[in-house]
Amino acid sequence: TPRVFSGIKPSGGLTLGNYLGAIKRWVDMQGPAFETIYCVVDLHAITVWQDPATLADATREVAAGMLASGIDPAKSILFNQAQVPAHAELAWLFNCVARLGWMNRMTQFKDKAGKNAEKASLGLYAYPSLMAADILVYHATHVPVGEDQKQHVELTRDIAAKFNHDYGEAFFPLTEPVIEGPAMRVMNLRDGSKKMSKSGDSDMERINMTDDADTIAKKFKKARTDPEPLPGEVAGLADRPEAKNLVDIYAALSDTTAEAVLRDHAGAGWGTFKPALAELAVEKLAPISDEMKRLMAAPDEIDAILAKGAERAEAIANPILERTFDLMGFVRSR
Ligand code: TYM
């Protein structure tokens, strides 16, 4: 069976972007068609400063969000990266396969490092190599992610191809990114040219998975839009990024397409559409946030799930890592 791997950084609370672009789709991929492995990538989080006093809670919150959304430990392996050393070990080997020129093309590094790249951590630069290791240490074939991660998955393919070429065997698969659906790039509610992110400046620009009903309603009400009513067809959303974003969110939350949403709401003004969107979002998110709160009050329950998941993950990763060392010619006699 094809194998799915994907991950989320515990670098702040989960947003609606994480849910629609990633977690909701991970839930849907569980089942007989795929073997599914989902990871809280704490080693990636520390590429920018994380307070040791809050990293564990952030890790548990992301795990709680995944569980509350329907990631089922009976169907998927769920664990945090720091409990499976094979990720970091393979990442080192990949640091010696990947080329500086490839890393230099990564747009996420440029965005995150900002103008003063000299002050960025070496880990932030090497980030995509660890991500490739996350995926390839399981020989994962499919990686469901939002649009912003596409370049990293493509780099993963480059690393796999170069390794296979250099060490003379088609050992690592060429992994496919899975980027499908209406909400692969959920935008900032106050600025339709920026993506919604965990770490944006203002809380009003994002919906957090733990926001209550009033907060969700207020954020959609204040979301930036243009004065035009909703068009009848998707073509009418071109050059209207804020309008398009709200329609796409509506479509993703209701498991339909932007076309279908516009068919139902053509001609509606924002005074009608925004409250309908808020109501839909509350209906879908409230049960998740209630369950997240319950789980976060039971950290032992979360830790036990992550520990069990790490054990199962290791059973797959360790033999693949061992074979990699072997192909590269290392002495590993114990
Ligand atoms: P991270 O933690 O930034 O985001 C987790 C997932 O959420 C998606 N996402 C979005 N999708 C749509 N709209 C948005 N506004 C939005 N914001 C976030 C991301 O695309 C991602 O799928 N590098 C990864 C974590 C990672 C990983 C991996 C992913 C590490 N190793 C291996 C897949 C496979 C990241 O920073 O995601």
mmCIF file of C-alpha atoms and ligand atoms in Angstrom:
data_model
loop_
_atom_site.group_PDB
_atom_site.id
_atom_site.type_symbol
_atom_site.label_atom_id
_atom_site.label_comp_id
_atom_site.label_asym_id
_atom_site.label_seq_id
_atom_site.Cartn_x
_atom_site.Cartn_y
_atom_site.Cartn_z
ATOM 1 C CA THR A 1 0.000 0.000 0.000
ATOM 2 C CA PRO A 2 1.125 3.533 -0.727
ATOM 3 C CA ARG A 3 2.391 5.320 2.350
ATOM 4 C CA VAL A 4 1.433 8.839 3.433
ATOM 5 C CA PHE A 5 3.612 11.045 5.630
ATOM 6 C CA SER A 6 2.944 14.615 6.721
ATOM 7 C CA GLY A 7 3.771 16.937 9.612
ATOM 8 C CA ILE A 8 3.008 20.178 11.420
ATOM 9 C CA LYS A 9 5.363 22.392 13.414
ATOM 10 C CA PRO A 10 4.405 23.164 17.022
ATOM 11 C CA SER A 11 5.396 26.792 16.604
ATOM 12 C CA GLY A 12 2.165 28.390 17.829
ATOM 13 C CA GLY A 13 -1.512 27.504 17.834
ATOM 14 C CA LEU A 14 -3.168 25.706 14.920
ATOM 15 C CA THR A 15 -4.976 27.869 12.369
ATOM 16 C CA LEU A 16 -7.847 27.277 9.972
ATOM 17 C CA GLY A 17 -5.127 27.167 7.269
ATOM 18 C CA ASN A 18 -3.492 24.167 8.941
ATOM 19 C CA TYR A 19 -6.873 22.492 9.303
ATOM 20 C CA LEU A 20 -8.153 22.993 5.742
ATOM 21 C CA GLY A 21 -4.789 22.767 3.981
ATOM 22 C CA ALA A 22 -3.566 19.749 5.908
ATOM 23 C CA ILE A 23 -5.270 18.050 8.881
ATOM 24 C CA LYS A 24 -8.773 17.723 7.412
ATOM 25 C CA ARG A 25 -7.325 16.010 4.348
ATOM 26 C CA TRP A 26 -5.101 13.774 6.470
ATOM 27 C CA VAL A 27 -8.230 12.547 8.230
ATOM 28 C CA ASP A 28 -9.838 11.751 4.868
ATOM 29 C CA MET A 29 -6.798 9.746 3.711
ATOM 30 C CA GLN A 30 -7.065 7.326 6.630
ATOM 31 C CA GLY A 31 -8.387 3.951 5.525
ATOM 32 C CA PRO A 32 -7.428 0.938 3.465
ATOM 33 C CA ALA A 33 -6.047 2.889 0.473
ATOM 34 C CA PHE A 34 -3.063 4.317 2.397
ATOM 35 C CA GLU A 35 -0.851 3.622 5.366
ATOM 36 C CA THR A 36 -0.831 6.993 7.159
ATOM 37 C CA ILE A 37 1.926 8.486 9.341
ATOM 38 C CA TYR A 38 1.450 11.925 10.910
ATOM 39 C CA CYS A 39 4.061 13.786 12.896
ATOM 40 C CA VAL A 40 4.354 16.813 15.159
ATOM 41 C CA VAL A 41 7.677 18.135 13.852
ATOM 42 C CA ASP A 42 9.178 19.646 16.994
ATOM 43 C CA LEU A 43 12.738 19.510 15.625
ATOM 44 C CA HIS A 44 11.590 21.777 12.800
ATOM 45 C CA ALA A 45 9.966 24.214 15.240
ATOM 46 C CA ILE A 46 13.305 25.059 16.889
ATOM 47 C CA THR A 47 14.764 26.379 13.628
ATOM 48 C CA VAL A 48 13.401 29.640 15.067
ATOM 49 C CA TRP A 49 13.515 30.330 18.804
ATOM 50 C CA GLN A 50 11.050 28.335 20.917
ATOM 51 C CA ASP A 51 10.843 28.895 24.646
ATOM 52 C CA PRO A 52 11.655 25.561 26.382
ATOM 53 C CA ALA A 53 8.918 26.370 28.876
ATOM 54 C CA THR A 54 6.238 26.217 26.162
ATOM 55 C CA LEU A 55 7.536 23.757 23.534
ATOM 56 C CA ALA A 56 6.035 20.695 25.241
ATOM 57 C CA ASP A 57 2.613 22.341 25.543
ATOM 58 C CA ALA A 58 2.726 23.506 21.927
ATOM 59 C CA THR A 59 3.617 19.948 20.874
ATOM 60 C CA ARG A 60 0.686 18.542 22.861
ATOM 61 C CA GLU A 61 -1.664 21.202 21.492
ATOM 62 C CA VAL A 62 -0.867 20.271 17.893
ATOM 63 C CA ALA A 63 -1.280 16.577 18.725
ATOM 64 C CA ALA A 64 -4.600 17.383 20.437
ATOM 65 C CA GLY A 65 -5.739 19.296 17.347
ATOM 66 C CA MET A 66 -4.943 16.336 15.126
ATOM 67 C CA LEU A 67 -6.709 13.863 17.423
ATOM 68 C CA ALA A 68 -9.732 16.143 17.902
ATOM 69 C CA SER A 69 -10.028 16.577 14.122
ATOM 70 C CA GLY A 70 -10.253 12.813 13.646
ATOM 71 C CA ILE A 71 -6.717 11.477 13.305
ATOM 72 C CA ASP A 72 -7.298 8.054 14.838
ATOM 73 C CA PRO A 73 -4.331 6.284 16.467
ATOM 74 C CA ALA A 74 -5.961 2.989 15.532
ATOM 75 C CA LYS A 75 -5.756 3.952 11.852
ATOM 76 C CA SER A 76 -2.667 6.178 11.735
ATOM 77 C CA ILE A 77 0.720 6.425 13.386
ATOM 78 C CA LEU A 78 0.810 9.718 15.332
ATOM 79 C CA PHE A 79 3.983 10.804 17.117
ATOM 80 C CA ASN A 80 6.420 13.674 17.609
ATOM 81 C CA GLN A 81 9.665 13.827 15.679
ATOM 82 C CA ALA A 82 12.056 14.211 18.644
ATOM 83 C CA GLN A 83 11.108 10.716 19.868
ATOM 84 C CA VAL A 84 12.392 9.050 16.692
ATOM 85 C CA PRO A 85 16.138 9.753 16.282
ATOM 86 C CA ALA A 86 16.204 8.263 12.768
ATOM 87 C CA HIS A 87 14.839 11.567 11.367
ATOM 88 C CA ALA A 88 17.822 13.596 12.544
ATOM 89 C CA GLU A 89 20.298 10.888 11.581
ATOM 90 C CA LEU A 90 19.029 10.603 8.023
ATOM 91 C CA ALA A 91 18.910 14.406 7.818
ATOM 92 C CA TRP A 92 22.665 14.494 8.396
ATOM 93 C CA LEU A 93 23.250 12.020 5.584
ATOM 94 C CA PHE A 94 20.995 14.136 3.336
ATOM 95 C CA ASN A 95 22.912 17.295 4.281
ATOM 96 C CA CYS A 96 25.786 15.644 2.476
ATOM 97 C CA VAL A 97 23.651 14.784 -0.570
ATOM 98 C CA ALA A 98 21.757 18.075 -1.015
ATOM 99 C CA ARG A 99 23.580 20.938 -2.762
ATOM 100 C CA LEU A 100 23.916 24.489 -1.470
ATOM 101 C CA GLY A 101 22.470 25.784 -4.729
ATOM 102 C CA TRP A 102 19.255 23.831 -4.100
ATOM 103 C CA MET A 103 18.886 25.282 -0.611
ATOM 104 C CA ASN A 104 19.527 28.772 -1.942
ATOM 105 C CA ARG A 105 16.415 28.535 -4.090
ATOM 106 C CA MET A 106 14.050 27.832 -1.171
ATOM 107 C CA THR A 107 11.535 30.668 -0.912
ATOM 108 C CA GLN A 108 10.441 29.759 2.635
ATOM 109 C CA PHE A 109 13.996 30.279 3.892
ATOM 110 C CA LYS A 110 14.128 33.675 2.201
ATOM 111 C CA ASP A 111 10.756 34.673 3.706
ATOM 112 C CA LYS A 112 11.606 33.462 7.206
ATOM 113 C CA ALA A 113 15.185 34.655 7.336
ATOM 114 C CA GLY A 114 14.098 38.083 6.127
ATOM 115 C CA LYS A 115 16.597 40.799 5.335
ATOM 116 C CA ASN A 116 19.092 39.773 7.974
ATOM 117 C CA ALA A 117 19.820 36.206 6.809
ATOM 118 C CA GLU A 118 23.184 36.275 8.610
ATOM 119 C CA LYS A 119 21.276 35.977 11.882
ATOM 120 C CA ALA A 120 19.166 33.000 10.803
ATOM 121 C CA SER A 121 20.039 29.621 12.339
ATOM 122 C CA LEU A 122 21.903 27.028 10.301
ATOM 123 C CA GLY A 123 18.938 24.766 11.095
ATOM 124 C CA LEU A 124 16.541 27.099 9.273
ATOM 125 C CA TYR A 125 18.739 26.809 6.195
ATOM 126 C CA ALA A 126 18.978 23.012 6.429
ATOM 127 C CA TYR A 127 15.244 22.700 7.232
ATOM 128 C CA PRO A 128 14.271 21.124 3.860
ATOM 129 C CA SER A 129 16.890 18.410 4.290
ATOM 130 C CA LEU A 130 15.312 17.352 7.620
ATOM 131 C CA MET A 131 11.921 17.467 5.925
ATOM 132 C CA ALA A 132 13.189 15.159 3.178
ATOM 133 C CA ALA A 133 14.454 12.801 5.883
ATOM 134 C CA ASP A 134 11.035 12.846 7.618
ATOM 135 C CA ILE A 135 9.406 11.679 4.421
ATOM 136 C CA LEU A 136 12.031 9.309 3.049
ATOM 137 C CA VAL A 137 12.903 7.523 6.297
ATOM 138 C CA TYR A 138 9.465 5.898 5.816
ATOM 139 C CA HIS A 139 9.766 5.558 2.020
ATOM 140 C CA ALA A 140 6.572 7.615 1.943
ATOM 141 C CA THR A 141 5.067 7.945 -1.520
ATOM 142 C CA HIS A 142 2.446 10.659 -0.886
ATOM 143 C CA VAL A 143 2.722 13.885 1.103
ATOM 144 C CA PRO A 144 -0.506 15.878 1.595
ATOM 145 C CA VAL A 145 0.436 19.514 2.257
ATOM 146 C CA GLY A 146 -0.719 23.061 1.545
ATOM 147 C CA GLU A 147 0.603 24.959 -1.462
ATOM 148 C CA ASP A 148 3.410 26.606 0.570
ATOM 149 C CA GLN A 149 5.176 23.242 1.062
ATOM 150 C CA LYS A 150 5.256 22.228 -2.608
ATOM 151 C CA GLN A 151 8.815 23.414 -3.171
ATOM 152 C CA HIS A 152 10.063 21.419 -0.177
ATOM 153 C CA VAL A 153 8.459 18.219 -1.445
ATOM 154 C CA GLU A 154 10.025 18.800 -4.852
ATOM 155 C CA LEU A 155 13.416 19.194 -3.169
ATOM 156 C CA THR A 156 12.741 15.875 -1.413
ATOM 157 C CA ARG A 157 12.440 14.273 -4.853
ATOM 158 C CA ASP A 158 15.727 15.863 -5.921
ATOM 159 C CA ILE A 159 17.481 14.484 -2.842
ATOM 160 C CA ALA A 160 16.007 11.008 -3.423
ATOM 161 C CA ALA A 161 17.036 11.048 -7.091
ATOM 162 C CA LYS A 162 20.591 12.175 -6.332
ATOM 163 C CA PHE A 163 20.983 9.607 -3.557
ATOM 164 C CA ASN A 164 19.711 6.831 -5.839
ATOM 165 C CA HIS A 165 22.094 7.943 -8.564
ATOM 166 C CA ASP A 166 25.125 8.383 -6.297
ATOM 167 C CA TYR A 167 24.697 5.091 -4.441
ATOM 168 C CA GLY A 168 23.621 3.056 -7.450
ATOM 169 C CA GLU A 169 20.220 1.766 -6.405
ATOM 170 C CA ALA A 170 16.609 2.967 -6.770
ATOM 171 C CA PHE A 171 16.311 2.938 -2.985
ATOM 172 C CA PHE A 172 14.252 6.042 -2.156
ATOM 173 C CA PRO A 173 10.893 6.655 -3.876
ATOM 174 C CA LEU A 174 10.192 9.892 -5.750
ATOM 175 C CA THR A 175 7.479 11.218 -3.458
ATOM 176 C CA GLU A 176 4.384 12.991 -4.786
ATOM 177 C CA PRO A 177 3.025 16.114 -3.108
ATOM 178 C CA VAL A 178 -0.772 15.889 -2.769
ATOM 179 C CA ILE A 179 -2.170 19.415 -3.079
ATOM 180 C CA GLU A 180 -5.876 19.148 -3.876
ATOM 181 C CA GLY A 181 -9.023 21.026 -2.971
ATOM 182 C CA PRO A 182 -10.281 24.588 -2.645
ATOM 183 C CA ALA A 183 -8.193 25.682 0.348
ATOM 184 C CA MET A 184 -4.585 24.844 -0.416
ATOM 185 C CA ARG A 185 -3.579 28.420 0.342
ATOM 186 C CA VAL A 186 -5.861 30.021 2.939
ATOM 187 C CA MET A 187 -5.120 33.739 3.046
ATOM 188 C CA ASN A 188 -4.784 36.263 5.844
ATOM 189 C CA LEU A 189 -8.215 37.754 6.672
ATOM 190 C CA ARG A 190 -6.876 41.314 6.696
ATOM 191 C CA ASP A 191 -4.649 41.084 3.621
ATOM 192 C CA GLY A 192 -5.534 38.750 0.769
ATOM 193 C CA SER A 193 -1.978 38.831 -0.578
ATOM 194 C CA LYS A 194 -0.497 37.032 2.464
ATOM 195 C CA LYS A 195 -1.131 33.509 3.675
ATOM 196 C CA MET A 196 -2.830 32.864 6.995
ATOM 197 C CA SER A 197 -0.127 31.779 9.435
ATOM 198 C CA LYS A 198 0.347 30.807 13.082
ATOM 199 C CA SER A 199 2.811 33.580 13.647
ATOM 200 C CA GLY A 200 1.308 36.633 11.887
ATOM 201 C CA ASP A 201 1.307 39.921 13.828
ATOM 202 C CA SER A 202 -2.401 40.349 14.515
ATOM 203 C CA ASP A 203 -4.773 37.734 15.873
ATOM 204 C CA MET A 204 -7.547 39.249 13.715
ATOM 205 C CA GLU A 205 -5.847 37.994 10.561
ATOM 206 C CA ARG A 206 -6.318 34.300 11.366
ATOM 207 C CA ILE A 207 -8.884 31.870 12.766
ATOM 208 C CA ASN A 208 -7.331 29.731 15.502
ATOM 209 C CA MET A 209 -8.671 26.245 16.065
ATOM 210 C CA THR A 210 -9.305 27.189 19.695
ATOM 211 C CA ASP A 211 -11.254 30.423 18.952
ATOM 212 C CA ASP A 212 -14.759 30.521 20.455
ATOM 213 C CA ALA A 213 -17.921 31.199 18.436
ATOM 214 C CA ASP A 214 -18.008 34.944 19.156
ATOM 215 C CA THR A 215 -14.380 35.395 18.162
ATOM 216 C CA ILE A 216 -14.886 33.484 14.920
ATOM 217 C CA ALA A 217 -17.972 35.583 14.067
ATOM 218 C CA LYS A 218 -16.124 38.819 14.867
ATOM 219 C CA LYS A 219 -13.074 37.882 12.770
ATOM 220 C CA PHE A 220 -15.138 37.020 9.691
ATOM 221 C CA LYS A 221 -17.254 40.162 10.162
ATOM 222 C CA LYS A 222 -14.110 42.321 10.218
ATOM 223 C CA ALA A 223 -12.395 40.382 7.426
ATOM 224 C CA ARG A 224 -11.351 42.655 4.602
ATOM 225 C CA THR A 225 -13.486 42.424 1.444
ATOM 226 C CA ASP A 226 -14.363 44.538 -1.556
ATOM 227 C CA PRO A 227 -17.810 46.181 -1.877
ATOM 228 C CA GLU A 228 -19.042 43.948 -4.735
ATOM 229 C CA PRO A 229 -21.569 41.155 -4.136
ATOM 230 C CA LEU A 230 -20.639 37.526 -4.812
ATOM 231 C CA PRO A 231 -20.390 36.713 -8.532
ATOM 232 C CA GLY A 232 -22.209 33.797 -10.142
ATOM 233 C CA GLU A 233 -19.039 32.178 -11.457
ATOM 234 C CA VAL A 234 -15.483 31.543 -10.312
ATOM 235 C CA ALA A 235 -14.104 33.737 -13.110
ATOM 236 C CA GLY A 236 -15.751 36.647 -11.304
ATOM 237 C CA LEU A 237 -13.353 36.141 -8.356
ATOM 238 C CA ALA A 238 -10.240 36.886 -10.417
ATOM 239 C CA ASP A 239 -8.432 39.926 -8.973
ATOM 240 C CA ARG A 240 -10.607 39.711 -5.847
ATOM 241 C CA PRO A 241 -8.266 37.809 -3.487
ATOM 242 C CA GLU A 242 -10.192 38.528 -0.272
ATOM 243 C CA ALA A 243 -13.527 37.532 -1.806
ATOM 244 C CA LYS A 244 -11.989 34.416 -3.329
ATOM 245 C CA ASN A 245 -10.486 33.442 0.028
ATOM 246 C CA LEU A 246 -13.817 33.568 1.878
ATOM 247 C CA VAL A 247 -15.551 31.580 -0.868
ATOM 248 C CA ASP A 248 -12.757 28.981 -0.836
ATOM 249 C CA ILE A 249 -12.954 28.657 2.963
ATOM 250 C CA TYR A 250 -16.717 28.167 2.702
ATOM 251 C CA ALA A 251 -16.222 25.528 0.011
ATOM 252 C CA ALA A 252 -13.579 23.623 1.972
ATOM 253 C CA LEU A 253 -15.583 23.672 5.218
ATOM 254 C CA SER A 254 -18.654 22.325 3.451
ATOM 255 C CA ASP A 255 -16.764 19.734 1.359
ATOM 256 C CA THR A 256 -17.775 21.260 -1.932
ATOM 257 C CA THR A 257 -16.279 23.480 -4.626
ATOM 258 C CA ALA A 258 -16.141 27.239 -5.102
ATOM 259 C CA GLU A 259 -18.387 26.775 -8.170
ATOM 260 C CA ALA A 260 -21.076 25.143 -6.026
ATOM 261 C CA VAL A 261 -20.819 27.828 -3.326
ATOM 262 C CA LEU A 262 -21.280 30.566 -5.934
ATOM 263 C CA ARG A 263 -24.231 28.742 -7.460
ATOM 264 C CA ASP A 264 -25.960 28.912 -4.061
ATOM 265 C CA HIS A 265 -24.859 32.433 -3.089
ATOM 266 C CA ALA A 266 -24.630 34.365 -6.370
ATOM 267 C CA GLY A 267 -25.560 38.000 -5.821
ATOM 268 C CA ALA A 268 -25.352 37.807 -2.026
ATOM 269 C CA GLY A 269 -23.742 40.768 -0.259
ATOM 270 C CA TRP A 270 -21.130 40.381 2.485
ATOM 271 C CA GLY A 271 -23.730 41.263 5.117
ATOM 272 C CA THR A 272 -25.392 37.949 4.277
ATOM 273 C CA PHE A 273 -22.436 35.789 3.271
ATOM 274 C CA LYS A 274 -20.121 36.565 6.189
ATOM 275 C CA PRO A 275 -22.609 35.523 8.910
ATOM 276 C CA ALA A 276 -23.390 32.354 6.926
ATOM 277 C CA LEU A 277 -19.671 31.596 6.733
ATOM 278 C CA ALA A 278 -19.204 32.267 10.448
ATOM 279 C CA GLU A 279 -22.101 29.959 11.296
ATOM 280 C CA LEU A 280 -20.671 27.193 9.116
ATOM 281 C CA ALA A 281 -17.202 27.610 10.633
ATOM 282 C CA VAL A 282 -18.547 27.466 14.189
ATOM 283 C CA GLU A 283 -20.617 24.388 13.370
ATOM 284 C CA LYS A 284 -17.516 22.589 12.038
ATOM 285 C CA LEU A 285 -14.879 23.889 14.458
ATOM 286 C CA ALA A 286 -16.673 23.986 17.829
ATOM 287 C CA PRO A 287 -16.683 20.199 18.341
ATOM 288 C CA ILE A 288 -12.979 20.105 17.451
ATOM 289 C CA SER A 289 -12.034 22.885 19.822
ATOM 290 C CA ASP A 290 -14.107 21.331 22.646
ATOM 291 C CA GLU A 291 -12.321 18.023 22.221
ATOM 292 C CA MET A 292 -8.935 19.793 22.002
ATOM 293 C CA LYS A 293 -9.598 21.452 25.349
ATOM 294 C CA ARG A 294 -10.547 18.133 26.915
ATOM 295 C CA LEU A 295 -7.376 16.481 25.612
ATOM 296 C CA MET A 296 -5.114 19.346 26.636
ATOM 297 C CA ALA A 297 -6.368 18.889 30.182
ATOM 298 C CA ALA A 298 -5.173 15.271 29.929
ATOM 299 C CA PRO A 299 -1.514 15.597 28.852
ATOM 300 C CA ASP A 300 -0.727 12.049 30.007
ATOM 301 C CA GLU A 301 -3.251 10.700 27.540
ATOM 302 C CA ILE A 302 -1.585 12.633 24.700
ATOM 303 C CA ASP A 303 1.925 11.620 25.776
ATOM 304 C CA ALA A 304 0.929 7.945 25.848
ATOM 305 C CA ILE A 305 -0.442 8.170 22.292
ATOM 306 C CA LEU A 306 2.730 9.917 21.044
ATOM 307 C CA ALA A 307 4.990 7.372 22.759
ATOM 308 C CA LYS A 308 3.127 4.428 21.258
ATOM 309 C CA GLY A 309 3.160 6.134 17.845
ATOM 310 C CA ALA A 310 6.911 6.744 18.108
ATOM 311 C CA GLU A 311 7.493 3.056 18.778
ATOM 312 C CA ARG A 312 5.493 2.069 15.700
ATOM 313 C CA ALA A 313 7.221 4.738 13.599
ATOM 314 C CA GLU A 314 10.623 3.499 14.652
ATOM 315 C CA ALA A 315 9.796 -0.037 13.594
ATOM 316 C CA ILE A 316 9.436 1.272 10.024
ATOM 317 C CA ALA A 317 12.177 3.914 10.053
ATOM 318 C CA ASN A 318 15.070 2.049 11.653
ATOM 319 C CA PRO A 319 15.502 -0.670 9.020
ATOM 320 C CA ILE A 320 15.334 1.966 6.241
ATOM 321 C CA LEU A 321 17.950 4.097 8.019
ATOM 322 C CA GLU A 322 20.154 1.034 8.551
ATOM 323 C CA ARG A 323 19.994 0.131 4.872
ATOM 324 C CA THR A 324 20.910 3.733 4.000
ATOM 325 C CA PHE A 325 24.049 3.569 6.177
ATOM 326 C CA ASP A 326 24.822 0.269 4.527
ATOM 327 C CA LEU A 327 24.485 1.639 0.979
ATOM 328 C CA MET A 328 26.821 4.491 1.908
ATOM 329 C CA GLY A 329 29.458 2.091 3.203
ATOM 330 C CA PHE A 330 29.535 2.769 6.963
ATOM 331 C CA VAL A 331 30.792 0.309 9.566
ATOM 332 C CA ARG A 332 27.770 -0.471 11.768
ATOM 333 C CA SER A 333 28.607 -3.737 13.454
ATOM 334 C CA ARG A 334 26.391 -3.487 16.544
HETATM 335 P P1 TYM B 1 3.492 24.056 8.905
HETATM 336 O O1 TYM B 1 3.584 23.641 10.324
HETATM 337 O O2 TYM B 1 3.839 25.462 8.546
HETATM 338 O O3 TYM B 1 2.034 23.801 8.362
HETATM 339 C C1 TYM B 1 1.430 22.507 8.488
HETATM 340 C C2 TYM B 1 0.572 22.212 7.266
HETATM 341 O O4 TYM B 1 -0.435 23.216 7.120
HETATM 342 C C3 TYM B 1 -0.390 23.767 5.814
HETATM 343 N N1 TYM B 1 -0.724 25.185 5.875
HETATM 344 C C4 TYM B 1 -1.632 25.778 5.080
HETATM 345 N N2 TYM B 1 -2.425 25.285 4.109
HETATM 346 C C5 TYM B 1 -3.248 26.161 3.491
HETATM 347 N N3 TYM B 1 -3.317 27.472 3.826
HETATM 348 C C6 TYM B 1 -2.545 28.008 4.779
HETATM 349 N N4 TYM B 1 -2.623 29.291 5.104
HETATM 350 C C7 TYM B 1 -1.640 27.143 5.475
HETATM 351 N N5 TYM B 1 -0.743 27.316 6.487
HETATM 352 C C8 TYM B 1 -0.196 26.110 6.707
HETATM 353 C C9 TYM B 1 1.059 23.570 5.348
HETATM 354 O O5 TYM B 1 1.156 23.591 3.955
HETATM 355 C C10 TYM B 1 1.376 22.225 5.959
HETATM 356 O O6 TYM B 1 0.914 21.185 5.122
HETATM 357 N N6 TYM B 1 7.547 22.162 6.641
HETATM 358 C C11 TYM B 1 6.213 21.844 7.149
HETATM 359 C C12 TYM B 1 6.204 20.770 8.208
HETATM 360 C C13 TYM B 1 6.893 19.519 7.817
HETATM 361 C C14 TYM B 1 6.428 18.544 6.885
HETATM 362 C C15 TYM B 1 7.394 17.502 6.891
HETATM 363 C C16 TYM B 1 5.313 18.451 6.065
HETATM 364 C C17 TYM B 1 8.069 19.061 8.301
HETATM 365 N N7 TYM B 1 8.378 17.849 7.766
HETATM 366 C C18 TYM B 1 7.265 16.381 6.071
HETATM 367 C C19 TYM B 1 5.169 17.335 5.248
HETATM 368 C C20 TYM B 1 6.152 16.330 5.262
HETATM 369 C C21 TYM B 1 5.623 23.102 7.770
HETATM 370 O O7 TYM B 1 6.301 24.015 8.129
HETATM 371 O O8 TYM B 1 4.291 23.058 7.986
#
